[in-house]
Short mmCIF file of C-alpha atoms in Angstrom, two decimals:
data_model
loop_
_atom_site.label_atom_id
_atom_site.label_comp_id
_atom_site.label_asym_id
_atom_site.label_seq_id
_atom_site.Cartn_x
_atom_site.Cartn_y
_atom_site.Cartn_z
CA MET A 297 0.00 0.00 0.00
CA LYS A 298 1.29 3.40 -0.97
CA LYS A 299 1.68 5.95 1.71
CA LEU A 300 -1.25 8.39 1.75
CA LEU A 301 0.39 11.55 3.01
CA LYS A 302 -1.35 13.14 6.01
CA THR A 303 -4.47 11.02 5.71
CA LYS A 304 -6.38 11.24 9.00
CA VAL A 305 -8.93 8.71 10.21
CA THR A 306 -11.59 9.98 12.63
CA VAL A 307 -14.48 8.29 14.43
CA ARG A 308 -17.66 10.21 13.64
CA LEU A 309 -21.41 9.91 14.31
CA ARG A 310 -24.48 10.23 12.10
CA LYS A 311 -27.86 10.88 13.71
CA ALA A 312 -30.67 8.48 12.88
CA GLU A 313 -33.51 10.34 11.19
CA PHE A 314 -36.38 9.29 13.48
CA ARG A 315 -34.65 7.90 16.61
CA LYS A 316 -32.38 9.21 19.33
CA GLU A 317 -29.58 7.02 17.99
CA TRP A 318 -26.24 7.72 16.34
CA TYR A 319 -24.54 5.45 13.80
CA ILE A 320 -20.76 5.15 14.07
CA TYR A 321 -18.50 5.46 11.08
CA LEU A 322 -14.82 6.05 10.27
CA GLU A 323 -14.01 9.04 8.09
CA SER A 324 -10.68 9.03 6.21
CA TYR A 325 -9.46 12.16 4.44
CA PRO A 326 -7.72 12.85 2.13
CA VAL A 327 -7.62 9.50 0.28
CA SER A 328 -6.39 8.87 -3.25
CA VAL A 329 -8.82 6.54 -5.06
CA PRO A 330 -7.95 4.95 -8.45
CA GLY A 331 -10.03 6.48 -11.23
CA LYS A 332 -10.77 9.59 -9.19
CA LYS A 333 -9.03 12.85 -10.04
CA ASN A 334 -9.57 14.58 -6.73
CA LEU A 335 -8.74 13.34 -3.26
CA GLN A 336 -11.72 11.64 -1.65
CA ARG A 337 -13.40 11.58 1.76
CA ILE A 338 -14.09 7.94 2.62
CA ARG A 339 -16.80 6.84 5.04
CA GLU A 340 -16.72 3.34 6.51
CA TYR A 341 -19.62 2.34 8.77
CA VAL A 342 -18.69 -0.08 11.56
CA ASN A 343 -22.16 -1.61 12.08
CA ARG A 344 -22.51 -0.15 15.56
CA SER A 345 -24.71 2.56 17.10
CA VAL A 346 -24.97 4.37 20.44
CA THR A 347 -27.75 6.26 22.25
CA THR A 348 -26.11 8.06 25.19
CA VAL A 349 -23.63 10.43 23.52
CA VAL A 350 -22.41 13.41 25.60
CA PHE A 351 -22.24 16.61 23.57
CA ASP A 352 -19.89 19.54 24.16
CA LYS A 353 -22.04 22.67 24.49
CA ASN A 354 -18.93 24.82 23.90
CA ARG A 355 -18.32 23.38 20.41
CA PRO A 356 -21.20 24.06 18.00
CA ALA A 357 -21.41 21.90 14.90
CA ARG A 358 -22.76 22.90 11.54
CA THR A 359 -26.29 24.15 12.21
CA LYS A 360 -29.50 24.46 10.27
CA GLU A 361 -31.51 27.66 10.29
CA ASP A 362 -34.06 26.34 12.81
CA SER A 363 -31.81 24.22 15.06
CA VAL A 364 -28.46 24.16 16.84
CA SER A 365 -26.30 21.06 17.22
CA TYR A 366 -23.03 20.40 19.00
CA LYS A 367 -20.00 18.25 18.48
CA PRO A 368 -19.66 15.13 20.64
CA LYS A 369 -17.44 15.47 23.70
CA ARG A 370 -14.17 13.55 23.55
CA ASP A 371 -11.89 12.45 26.40
CA ASP A 372 -8.14 13.02 26.67
CA ASN A 373 -7.57 10.08 24.29
CA GLY A 374 -9.88 11.52 21.63
CA ILE A 375 -12.58 8.89 22.28
CA ILE A 376 -16.21 10.07 22.12
CA VAL A 377 -17.76 10.12 25.60
CA CYS A 378 -21.00 8.26 26.33
CA LYS A 379 -23.04 8.01 29.51
CA SER A 380 -23.67 4.26 29.50
CA LYS A 381 -20.90 1.72 30.03
CA THR A 382 -22.02 -0.35 27.03
CA ASP A 383 -21.93 2.65 24.68
CA GLN A 384 -18.52 3.72 26.04
CA GLU A 385 -17.13 0.24 25.32
CA THR A 386 -18.57 0.51 21.82
CA MET A 387 -16.73 3.81 21.29
CA ILE A 388 -13.50 2.25 22.59
CA TYR A 389 -14.01 -0.58 20.07
CA ALA A 390 -14.59 1.95 17.29
CA ASP A 391 -11.41 3.79 18.27
CA SER A 392 -9.43 0.53 18.09
CA LEU A 393 -10.69 0.10 14.52
CA ARG A 394 -9.69 3.69 13.80
CA LYS A 395 -6.17 2.98 15.02
CA LEU A 396 -5.91 -0.04 12.71
CA ARG A 397 -7.15 1.94 9.72
CA GLN A 398 -4.84 4.87 10.54
CA ARG A 399 -1.94 2.46 10.74
CA GLU A 400 -2.72 1.22 7.24
CA PHE A 401 -2.50 4.73 5.86
CA ASP A 402 0.62 5.64 7.80
CA THR A 403 2.75 2.63 7.03
CA VAL A 404 5.86 3.16 4.97
CA GLU A 405 7.57 -0.13 5.79
CA LEU A 406 8.30 -2.82 3.19
CA TYR A 407 6.90 -5.68 5.23
CA SER A 408 3.19 -6.31 5.65
CA GLU A 409 0.93 -4.36 7.96
CA LEU A 410 0.38 -7.48 10.08
CA ASP A 411 4.12 -7.93 10.52
CA LYS A 412 4.44 -4.29 11.51
CA PHE A 413 1.56 -4.54 13.95
CA GLN A 414 3.05 -7.66 15.52
CA ALA A 415 6.44 -5.97 15.81
CA GLU A 416 4.86 -2.97 17.54
CA GLN A 417 2.90 -5.19 19.91
CA LYS A 418 6.02 -7.16 20.78
CA GLU A 419 7.89 -3.94 21.52
CA LYS A 420 5.05 -2.66 23.70
CA SER A 421 4.65 -5.98 25.48
CA GLU A 422 8.26 -5.79 26.67
CA GLU A 423 7.84 -2.32 28.21
CA ASN A 424 7.70 -2.00 32.00
CA PHE A 425 4.14 -1.71 33.36
CA VAL A 426 5.45 -0.19 36.61
CA LYS A 427 7.11 2.65 34.71
CA TYR A 428 3.96 3.12 32.63
CA PHE A 429 1.93 3.26 35.88
CA GLU A 430 4.22 5.96 37.29
CA GLY A 431 3.74 7.95 34.09
CA LEU A 432 -0.03 7.74 34.49
CA ILE A 433 0.19 9.43 37.90
CA LYS A 434 2.08 12.36 36.39
CA LYS A 435 -0.21 12.54 33.37
CA ARG A 436 -3.63 12.03 34.96
CA HIS A 437 -3.18 13.21 38.53
CA ARG A 438 -0.70 16.07 38.52
CA ASN A 439 -3.54 18.38 39.62
CA SER A 440 -5.44 15.86 41.75
CA SER A 441 -5.67 15.95 45.52
CA GLU A 442 -2.84 14.62 47.66
CA SER A 443 -5.00 11.71 48.88
CA ILE A 444 -5.65 10.51 45.31
CA ARG A 445 -1.96 10.66 44.37
CA ILE A 446 -1.01 8.84 47.58
CA ASN A 447 -3.48 6.03 46.77
CA TRP A 448 -2.00 5.61 43.28
CA GLU A 449 1.52 5.61 44.69
CA ARG A 450 0.49 3.01 47.27
CA VAL A 451 -0.65 0.74 44.45
CA ILE A 452 2.82 1.01 42.90
CA HIS A 453 4.30 0.02 46.28
CA PHE A 454 2.08 -3.07 46.51
CA LEU A 455 2.65 -3.90 42.84
CA THR A 456 6.45 -3.89 43.18
CA GLU A 457 6.22 -5.85 46.45
CA PHE A 458 4.17 -8.44 44.59
CA GLY A 459 5.88 -8.58 41.19
CA GLY A 460 9.14 -6.65 41.42
CA GLU A 461 10.40 -3.32 40.05
CA ILE A 462 10.13 -4.53 36.44
CA ILE A 463 6.88 -6.14 35.27
CA PRO A 464 6.71 -6.47 31.44
CA PHE A 465 3.26 -6.07 29.94
CA TYR A 466 3.38 -9.61 28.52
CA LYS A 467 3.38 -11.00 32.07
CA ILE A 468 0.07 -9.34 32.89
CA ASP A 469 -2.80 -11.72 32.22
CA ILE A 470 -5.95 -12.74 34.10
CA LYS A 471 -4.00 -15.10 36.34
CA PHE A 472 -1.53 -12.33 37.27
CA CYS A 473 -4.42 -9.98 38.09
CA GLU A 474 -6.24 -12.54 40.22
CA ASN A 475 -3.04 -13.34 42.10
CA PHE A 476 -2.44 -9.63 42.73
CA LYS A 477 -6.01 -9.27 43.99
CA ASN A 478 -5.45 -12.12 46.47
CA TYR A 479 -2.17 -10.53 47.53
CA LEU A 480 -3.89 -7.22 48.33
CA LEU A 481 -6.42 -9.03 50.52
CA THR A 482 -3.59 -10.29 52.72
CA ALA A 483 -1.02 -7.48 52.26
CA PRO A 484 0.40 -5.75 55.37
CA ARG A 485 -0.88 -2.22 56.05
CA GLY A 486 2.63 -0.73 55.98
CA GLY A 487 4.36 1.94 58.03
CA ASN A 488 3.95 1.52 61.77
CA LYS A 489 0.46 0.03 61.41
CA GLN A 490 -0.14 -3.56 62.39
CA GLY A 491 -2.26 -6.16 60.59
CA THR A 492 -3.40 -6.47 56.98
CA LEU A 493 -5.25 -4.10 54.67
CA SER A 494 -8.97 -3.76 55.25
CA LYS A 495 -11.14 -5.24 52.52
CA ASN A 496 -12.30 -1.76 51.51
CA SER A 497 -8.71 -0.46 51.21
CA ALA A 498 -7.75 -3.52 49.16
CA GLY A 499 -10.79 -2.86 46.96
CA THR A 500 -9.77 0.77 46.42
CA TYR A 501 -6.21 -0.19 45.43
CA PHE A 502 -7.41 -2.95 43.09
CA SER A 503 -9.84 -0.53 41.41
CA ILE A 504 -6.91 1.82 40.74
CA PHE A 505 -4.94 -1.12 39.30
CA LYS A 506 -7.88 -1.92 37.00
CA ALA A 507 -8.09 1.73 35.93
CA ALA A 508 -4.42 1.58 34.89
CA LEU A 509 -5.08 -1.62 32.91
CA ARG A 510 -8.03 0.05 31.20
CA GLN A 511 -5.89 3.01 30.17
CA ALA A 512 -3.16 0.64 28.95
CA PHE A 513 -5.74 -1.04 26.69
CA VAL A 514 -6.75 2.37 25.30
CA ASP A 515 -3.06 3.13 24.71
CA GLY A 516 -2.64 -0.11 22.74
CA TYR A 517 -0.61 -2.18 25.22
CA PHE A 518 -3.26 -4.94 25.31
CA LEU A 519 -5.21 -6.40 22.41
CA SER A 520 -8.21 -7.03 24.67
CA GLU A 521 -9.56 -5.11 27.64
CA ILE A 522 -8.29 -7.35 30.40
CA SER A 523 -9.71 -5.11 33.14
CA ALA A 524 -13.25 -5.94 31.99
CA LYS A 525 -12.61 -9.65 32.50
CA ILE A 526 -11.65 -9.45 36.18
CA LYS A 527 -13.97 -8.69 39.06
CA GLY A 528 -13.14 -6.06 41.63
CA ILE A 529 -13.15 -6.53 45.39
CA ALA A 530 -16.63 -5.95 46.82
CA ASP A 531 -16.90 -3.27 49.50
CA GLU A 532 -17.43 -4.36 53.05
CA GLU A 533 -19.79 -2.13 54.99
CA SER A 534 -17.71 -0.38 57.63
CA ARG A 535 -18.84 1.37 60.78
CA ARG A 536 -18.52 5.14 60.66
CA GLU A 537 -17.44 6.21 64.15
CA TYR A 538 -18.87 9.52 65.32
CA LEU A 539 -19.24 11.70 68.40
CA THR A 540 -22.49 12.42 70.19
CA ILE A 541 -23.50 16.01 70.91
CA GLU A 542 -22.56 15.40 74.57
CA GLU A 543 -19.09 14.22 73.57
CA LEU A 544 -18.65 17.23 71.27
CA ASN A 545 -19.49 19.55 74.16
CA LYS A 546 -16.96 17.73 76.33
CA LEU A 547 -14.30 18.36 73.71
CA ALA A 548 -15.33 22.00 73.32
CA SER A 549 -14.74 22.54 77.06
CA THR A 550 -11.49 20.53 77.19
CA ASP A 551 -8.11 22.22 76.73
CA CYS A 552 -6.04 21.09 73.74
CA ASP A 553 -2.27 21.55 73.31
CA SER A 554 -2.98 22.96 69.83
CA ASP A 555 -5.64 25.65 69.74
CA VAL A 556 -5.77 25.61 65.93
CA LEU A 557 -6.36 21.84 65.99
CA ARG A 558 -9.20 22.24 68.51
CA ARG A 559 -10.87 24.99 66.45
CA ALA A 560 -10.43 23.14 63.15
CA ALA A 561 -11.82 19.86 64.52
CA LEU A 562 -14.93 21.52 65.96
CA PHE A 563 -15.27 23.52 62.72
CA SER A 564 -15.32 20.21 60.81
CA ALA A 565 -18.03 18.87 63.12
CA LEU A 566 -20.14 21.98 62.42
CA THR A 567 -19.58 22.09 58.63
CA GLY A 568 -18.61 18.59 57.47
CA LEU A 569 -15.45 19.83 55.72
CA ARG A 570 -12.53 17.47 55.20
CA LEU A 571 -9.13 18.16 56.76
CA SER A 572 -7.64 18.92 53.30
CA ASP A 573 -10.32 21.55 52.64
CA ILE A 574 -9.95 23.15 56.08
CA GLN A 575 -6.16 23.36 55.68
CA LYS A 576 -6.52 25.32 52.43
CA LEU A 577 -9.52 27.46 53.43
CA LYS A 578 -8.81 31.18 52.95
CA TRP A 579 -10.59 34.19 54.41
CA LYS A 580 -11.76 35.33 50.98
CA GLU A 581 -13.77 32.09 50.76
CA ILE A 582 -15.85 33.07 53.81
CA SER A 583 -18.48 35.75 53.19
CA VAL A 584 -21.63 37.12 54.80
CA GLU A 585 -24.67 37.65 52.61
CA SER A 586 -27.95 39.03 54.00
CA GLY A 587 -26.58 38.44 57.46
CA LEU A 588 -25.85 34.76 56.78
CA PRO A 589 -22.24 33.47 56.71
CA LYS A 590 -21.32 31.24 53.78
CA ILE A 591 -18.24 29.53 52.37
CA HIS A 592 -17.36 29.25 48.69
CA PHE A 593 -14.51 26.87 47.93
CA THR A 594 -13.27 24.05 45.68
CA GLN A 595 -13.08 20.60 47.26
CA GLN A 596 -9.55 19.18 47.18
CA LYS A 597 -10.74 15.60 46.71
CA THR A 598 -13.49 15.92 44.10
CA LYS A 599 -12.58 19.36 42.63
CA GLY A 600 -16.27 20.22 42.99
CA VAL A 601 -17.12 23.88 43.66
CA GLU A 602 -19.12 24.19 46.88
CA TYR A 603 -21.19 27.13 48.10
CA MET A 604 -22.94 26.54 51.40
CA PRO A 605 -24.07 28.32 54.56
CA ILE A 606 -22.33 27.80 57.90
CA SER A 607 -23.38 28.61 61.44
CA GLU A 608 -22.36 31.61 63.53
CA GLN A 609 -20.51 29.21 65.86
CA ALA A 610 -18.49 27.89 62.91
CA VAL A 611 -17.48 31.46 62.04
CA GLU A 612 -16.55 32.09 65.68
CA LEU A 613 -14.18 29.10 65.57
CA CYS A 614 -12.34 30.69 62.63
CA GLY A 615 -10.98 33.42 64.91
CA GLU A 616 -10.13 37.00 64.04
CA ARG A 617 -10.55 37.83 60.36
CA LYS A 618 -7.34 38.45 58.43
CA LEU A 619 -6.31 39.33 54.86
CA PRO A 620 -8.31 37.68 52.00
CA ASP A 621 -5.48 35.35 50.94
CA ASP A 622 -4.49 34.36 54.50
CA LEU A 623 -5.30 30.84 55.65
CA VAL A 624 -8.15 30.68 58.16
CA PHE A 625 -6.55 27.85 60.13
CA GLU A 626 -2.90 28.76 59.63
CA GLY A 627 -0.48 26.30 61.23
CA LEU A 628 -2.89 23.34 61.18
CA PRO A 629 -0.71 20.18 60.96
CA ASN A 630 -1.13 17.79 58.06
CA SER A 631 -2.60 14.31 58.50
CA ALA A 632 0.78 12.73 59.30
CA TRP A 633 1.32 14.93 62.39
CA ILE A 634 -2.20 15.51 63.61
CA SER A 635 -3.07 12.12 65.12
CA ARG A 636 -0.94 12.32 68.31
CA PRO A 637 -2.17 15.71 69.64
CA LEU A 638 -5.71 14.79 68.57
CA LYS A 639 -5.58 11.50 70.49
CA LYS A 640 -4.28 13.27 73.60
CA TRP A 641 -7.12 15.80 73.43
CA ILE A 642 -9.75 13.08 72.97
CA GLU A 643 -8.42 11.13 75.97
CA SER A 644 -8.29 14.29 78.11
CA ALA A 645 -12.02 14.72 77.47
CA GLY A 646 -12.63 11.19 78.80
CA ILE A 647 -13.73 9.86 75.40
CA THR A 648 -12.69 6.25 74.71
CA LYS A 649 -13.73 6.04 71.06
CA ASN A 650 -11.07 5.68 68.36
CA ILE A 651 -11.48 9.13 66.79
CA THR A 652 -9.53 10.49 63.81
CA PHE A 653 -9.93 13.96 62.30
CA HIS A 654 -12.13 12.52 59.55
CA ASN A 655 -14.58 11.28 62.21
CA PHE A 656 -15.59 14.90 62.82
CA ARG A 657 -16.97 14.88 59.25
CA HIS A 658 -18.82 11.65 60.09
CA THR A 659 -20.13 13.36 63.22
CA PHE A 660 -21.53 16.25 61.20
CA ALA A 661 -23.36 13.89 58.82
CA THR A 662 -24.75 11.62 61.53
CA LEU A 663 -25.95 14.43 63.81
CA GLN A 664 -27.56 16.29 60.90
CA LEU A 665 -29.57 13.20 59.93
CA ALA A 666 -30.41 12.43 63.56
CA ASN A 667 -31.81 15.95 63.94
CA GLY A 668 -34.10 15.60 60.93
CA THR A 669 -32.12 17.13 58.07
CA ASP A 670 -33.09 15.25 54.90
CA ILE A 671 -30.47 13.01 53.35
CA TYR A 672 -30.31 14.94 50.05
CA THR A 673 -29.45 18.16 51.85
CA VAL A 674 -26.78 16.40 53.92
CA SER A 675 -25.37 14.78 50.77
CA LYS A 676 -25.11 18.18 49.09
CA MET A 677 -23.48 19.77 52.17
CA LEU A 678 -20.91 16.97 52.29
CA GLY A 679 -20.14 17.44 48.59
CA HIS A 680 -21.01 13.83 47.76
CA THR A 681 -21.51 13.18 44.05
CA ASN A 682 -23.89 10.29 44.81
CA VAL A 683 -26.48 10.16 47.59
CA LYS A 684 -25.69 6.45 48.07
CA THR A 685 -22.43 7.53 49.71
CA THR A 686 -24.47 9.43 52.30
CA GLN A 687 -26.83 6.54 53.02
CA VAL A 688 -24.26 4.81 55.22
CA TYR A 689 -24.81 7.56 57.80
CA ALA A 690 -28.56 7.00 57.71
CA LYS A 691 -27.95 3.37 58.70
CA VAL A 692 -26.01 4.53 61.75
CA VAL A 693 -28.94 6.74 62.74
CA ASP A 694 -31.36 3.83 62.25
CA GLU A 695 -29.18 1.68 64.55
CA SER A 696 -29.41 4.35 67.25
CA LYS A 697 -33.20 4.52 66.86
CA ASN A 698 -33.46 0.74 67.16
CA LYS A 699 -31.44 0.83 70.37
CA ALA A 700 -33.59 3.66 71.70
CA ALA A 701 -36.76 1.70 70.94
CA ASN A 702 -35.56 -1.08 73.23
CA ALA A 703 -34.04 1.11 75.92
CA ILE A 704 -37.15 1.06 78.11
CA LYS A 705 -38.10 -2.41 79.35
CA LEU A 706 -41.03 -3.32 81.58
CA ASN A 707 -41.39 -6.38 83.73
CA LEU A 708 -44.72 -7.45 82.23
CA ASN A 709 -44.71 -10.83 83.99
CA SER A 710 -44.86 -9.40 87.53
CA LYS A 711 -48.18 -8.71 89.31
#
């Protein structure tokens, strides 16, 4: 096949005339066709269609006089985005066909396209998956929260403990993945912590591993999507420890070696903010509108923009107002240094529960639900993207109600 200079193959969609359905086709241009004087635009339908396409409202397509249409949204890999998992897999399949067709146009080698493809696959299969994984962190998560990057880096730690510093792609098959899953379920927690990983932590790490495999398939390191053939680790419902209102009042009246820690912890219990968000909270993000204090900030974990009211007591805990770009809780230790002074403060208040800083967020959610705030409002105030995440707190409240129902017992057999 002669080289067709600068021919580009693109996955495109054509709307069905009477249905909310889009047919998928490959468009190649420019293409030299025997017998044709001018360069041609070739359409090749792939016998697939999708119904849940996401359109980019910032990129108008060619429009008719009485209607406006938009171009489909594409991800960082140029693949058209769909809402349903089935449609997204269809678009990934279409993109794999696009790559094959593009390769046919681009080839300038003397040997056959199959030989070239096999040579490329062999070269990719010998690359180091660990190094590829490290590159993904820099590429995908350079602007992500610290907790997300730490989780990805932890997976690299477990991966190298399991398979070594060099793991060629050709060694990664279903058996390798299943063995790694079993390893995570029995892996030590690391650091100074005793015991093995919790099932939920193992599930989180394995999900990250699967995400890396999925991206490797998109990048052409696997001929099939191996991540779709392996099951994740099911979550195990965990108890969310929280403080009662009586325990919170005990803490509020108990001295703490770190005043900023005390104020920040109680602030979290009154607002539901995470430690990472409280650490980065600036005075310009706290405002008063119509006499009501509010905060306007971007969550470190989800990158969601939040705008919510807070109580007068929460504002009081912030202390004296400073310059707009000053931190509200300046000097608040990070998560690695906060546990020891926090534990000492908790014990000084006579509280025996195992409380971490994040439990103040749990406290906010549980007490809000216990006091009648509806679950959708609580979910929004916590910044959850799915109300199902908030439902775990409702179960804790239900447990308390069940205990309360049986708290009063009568001796009905006595006369």
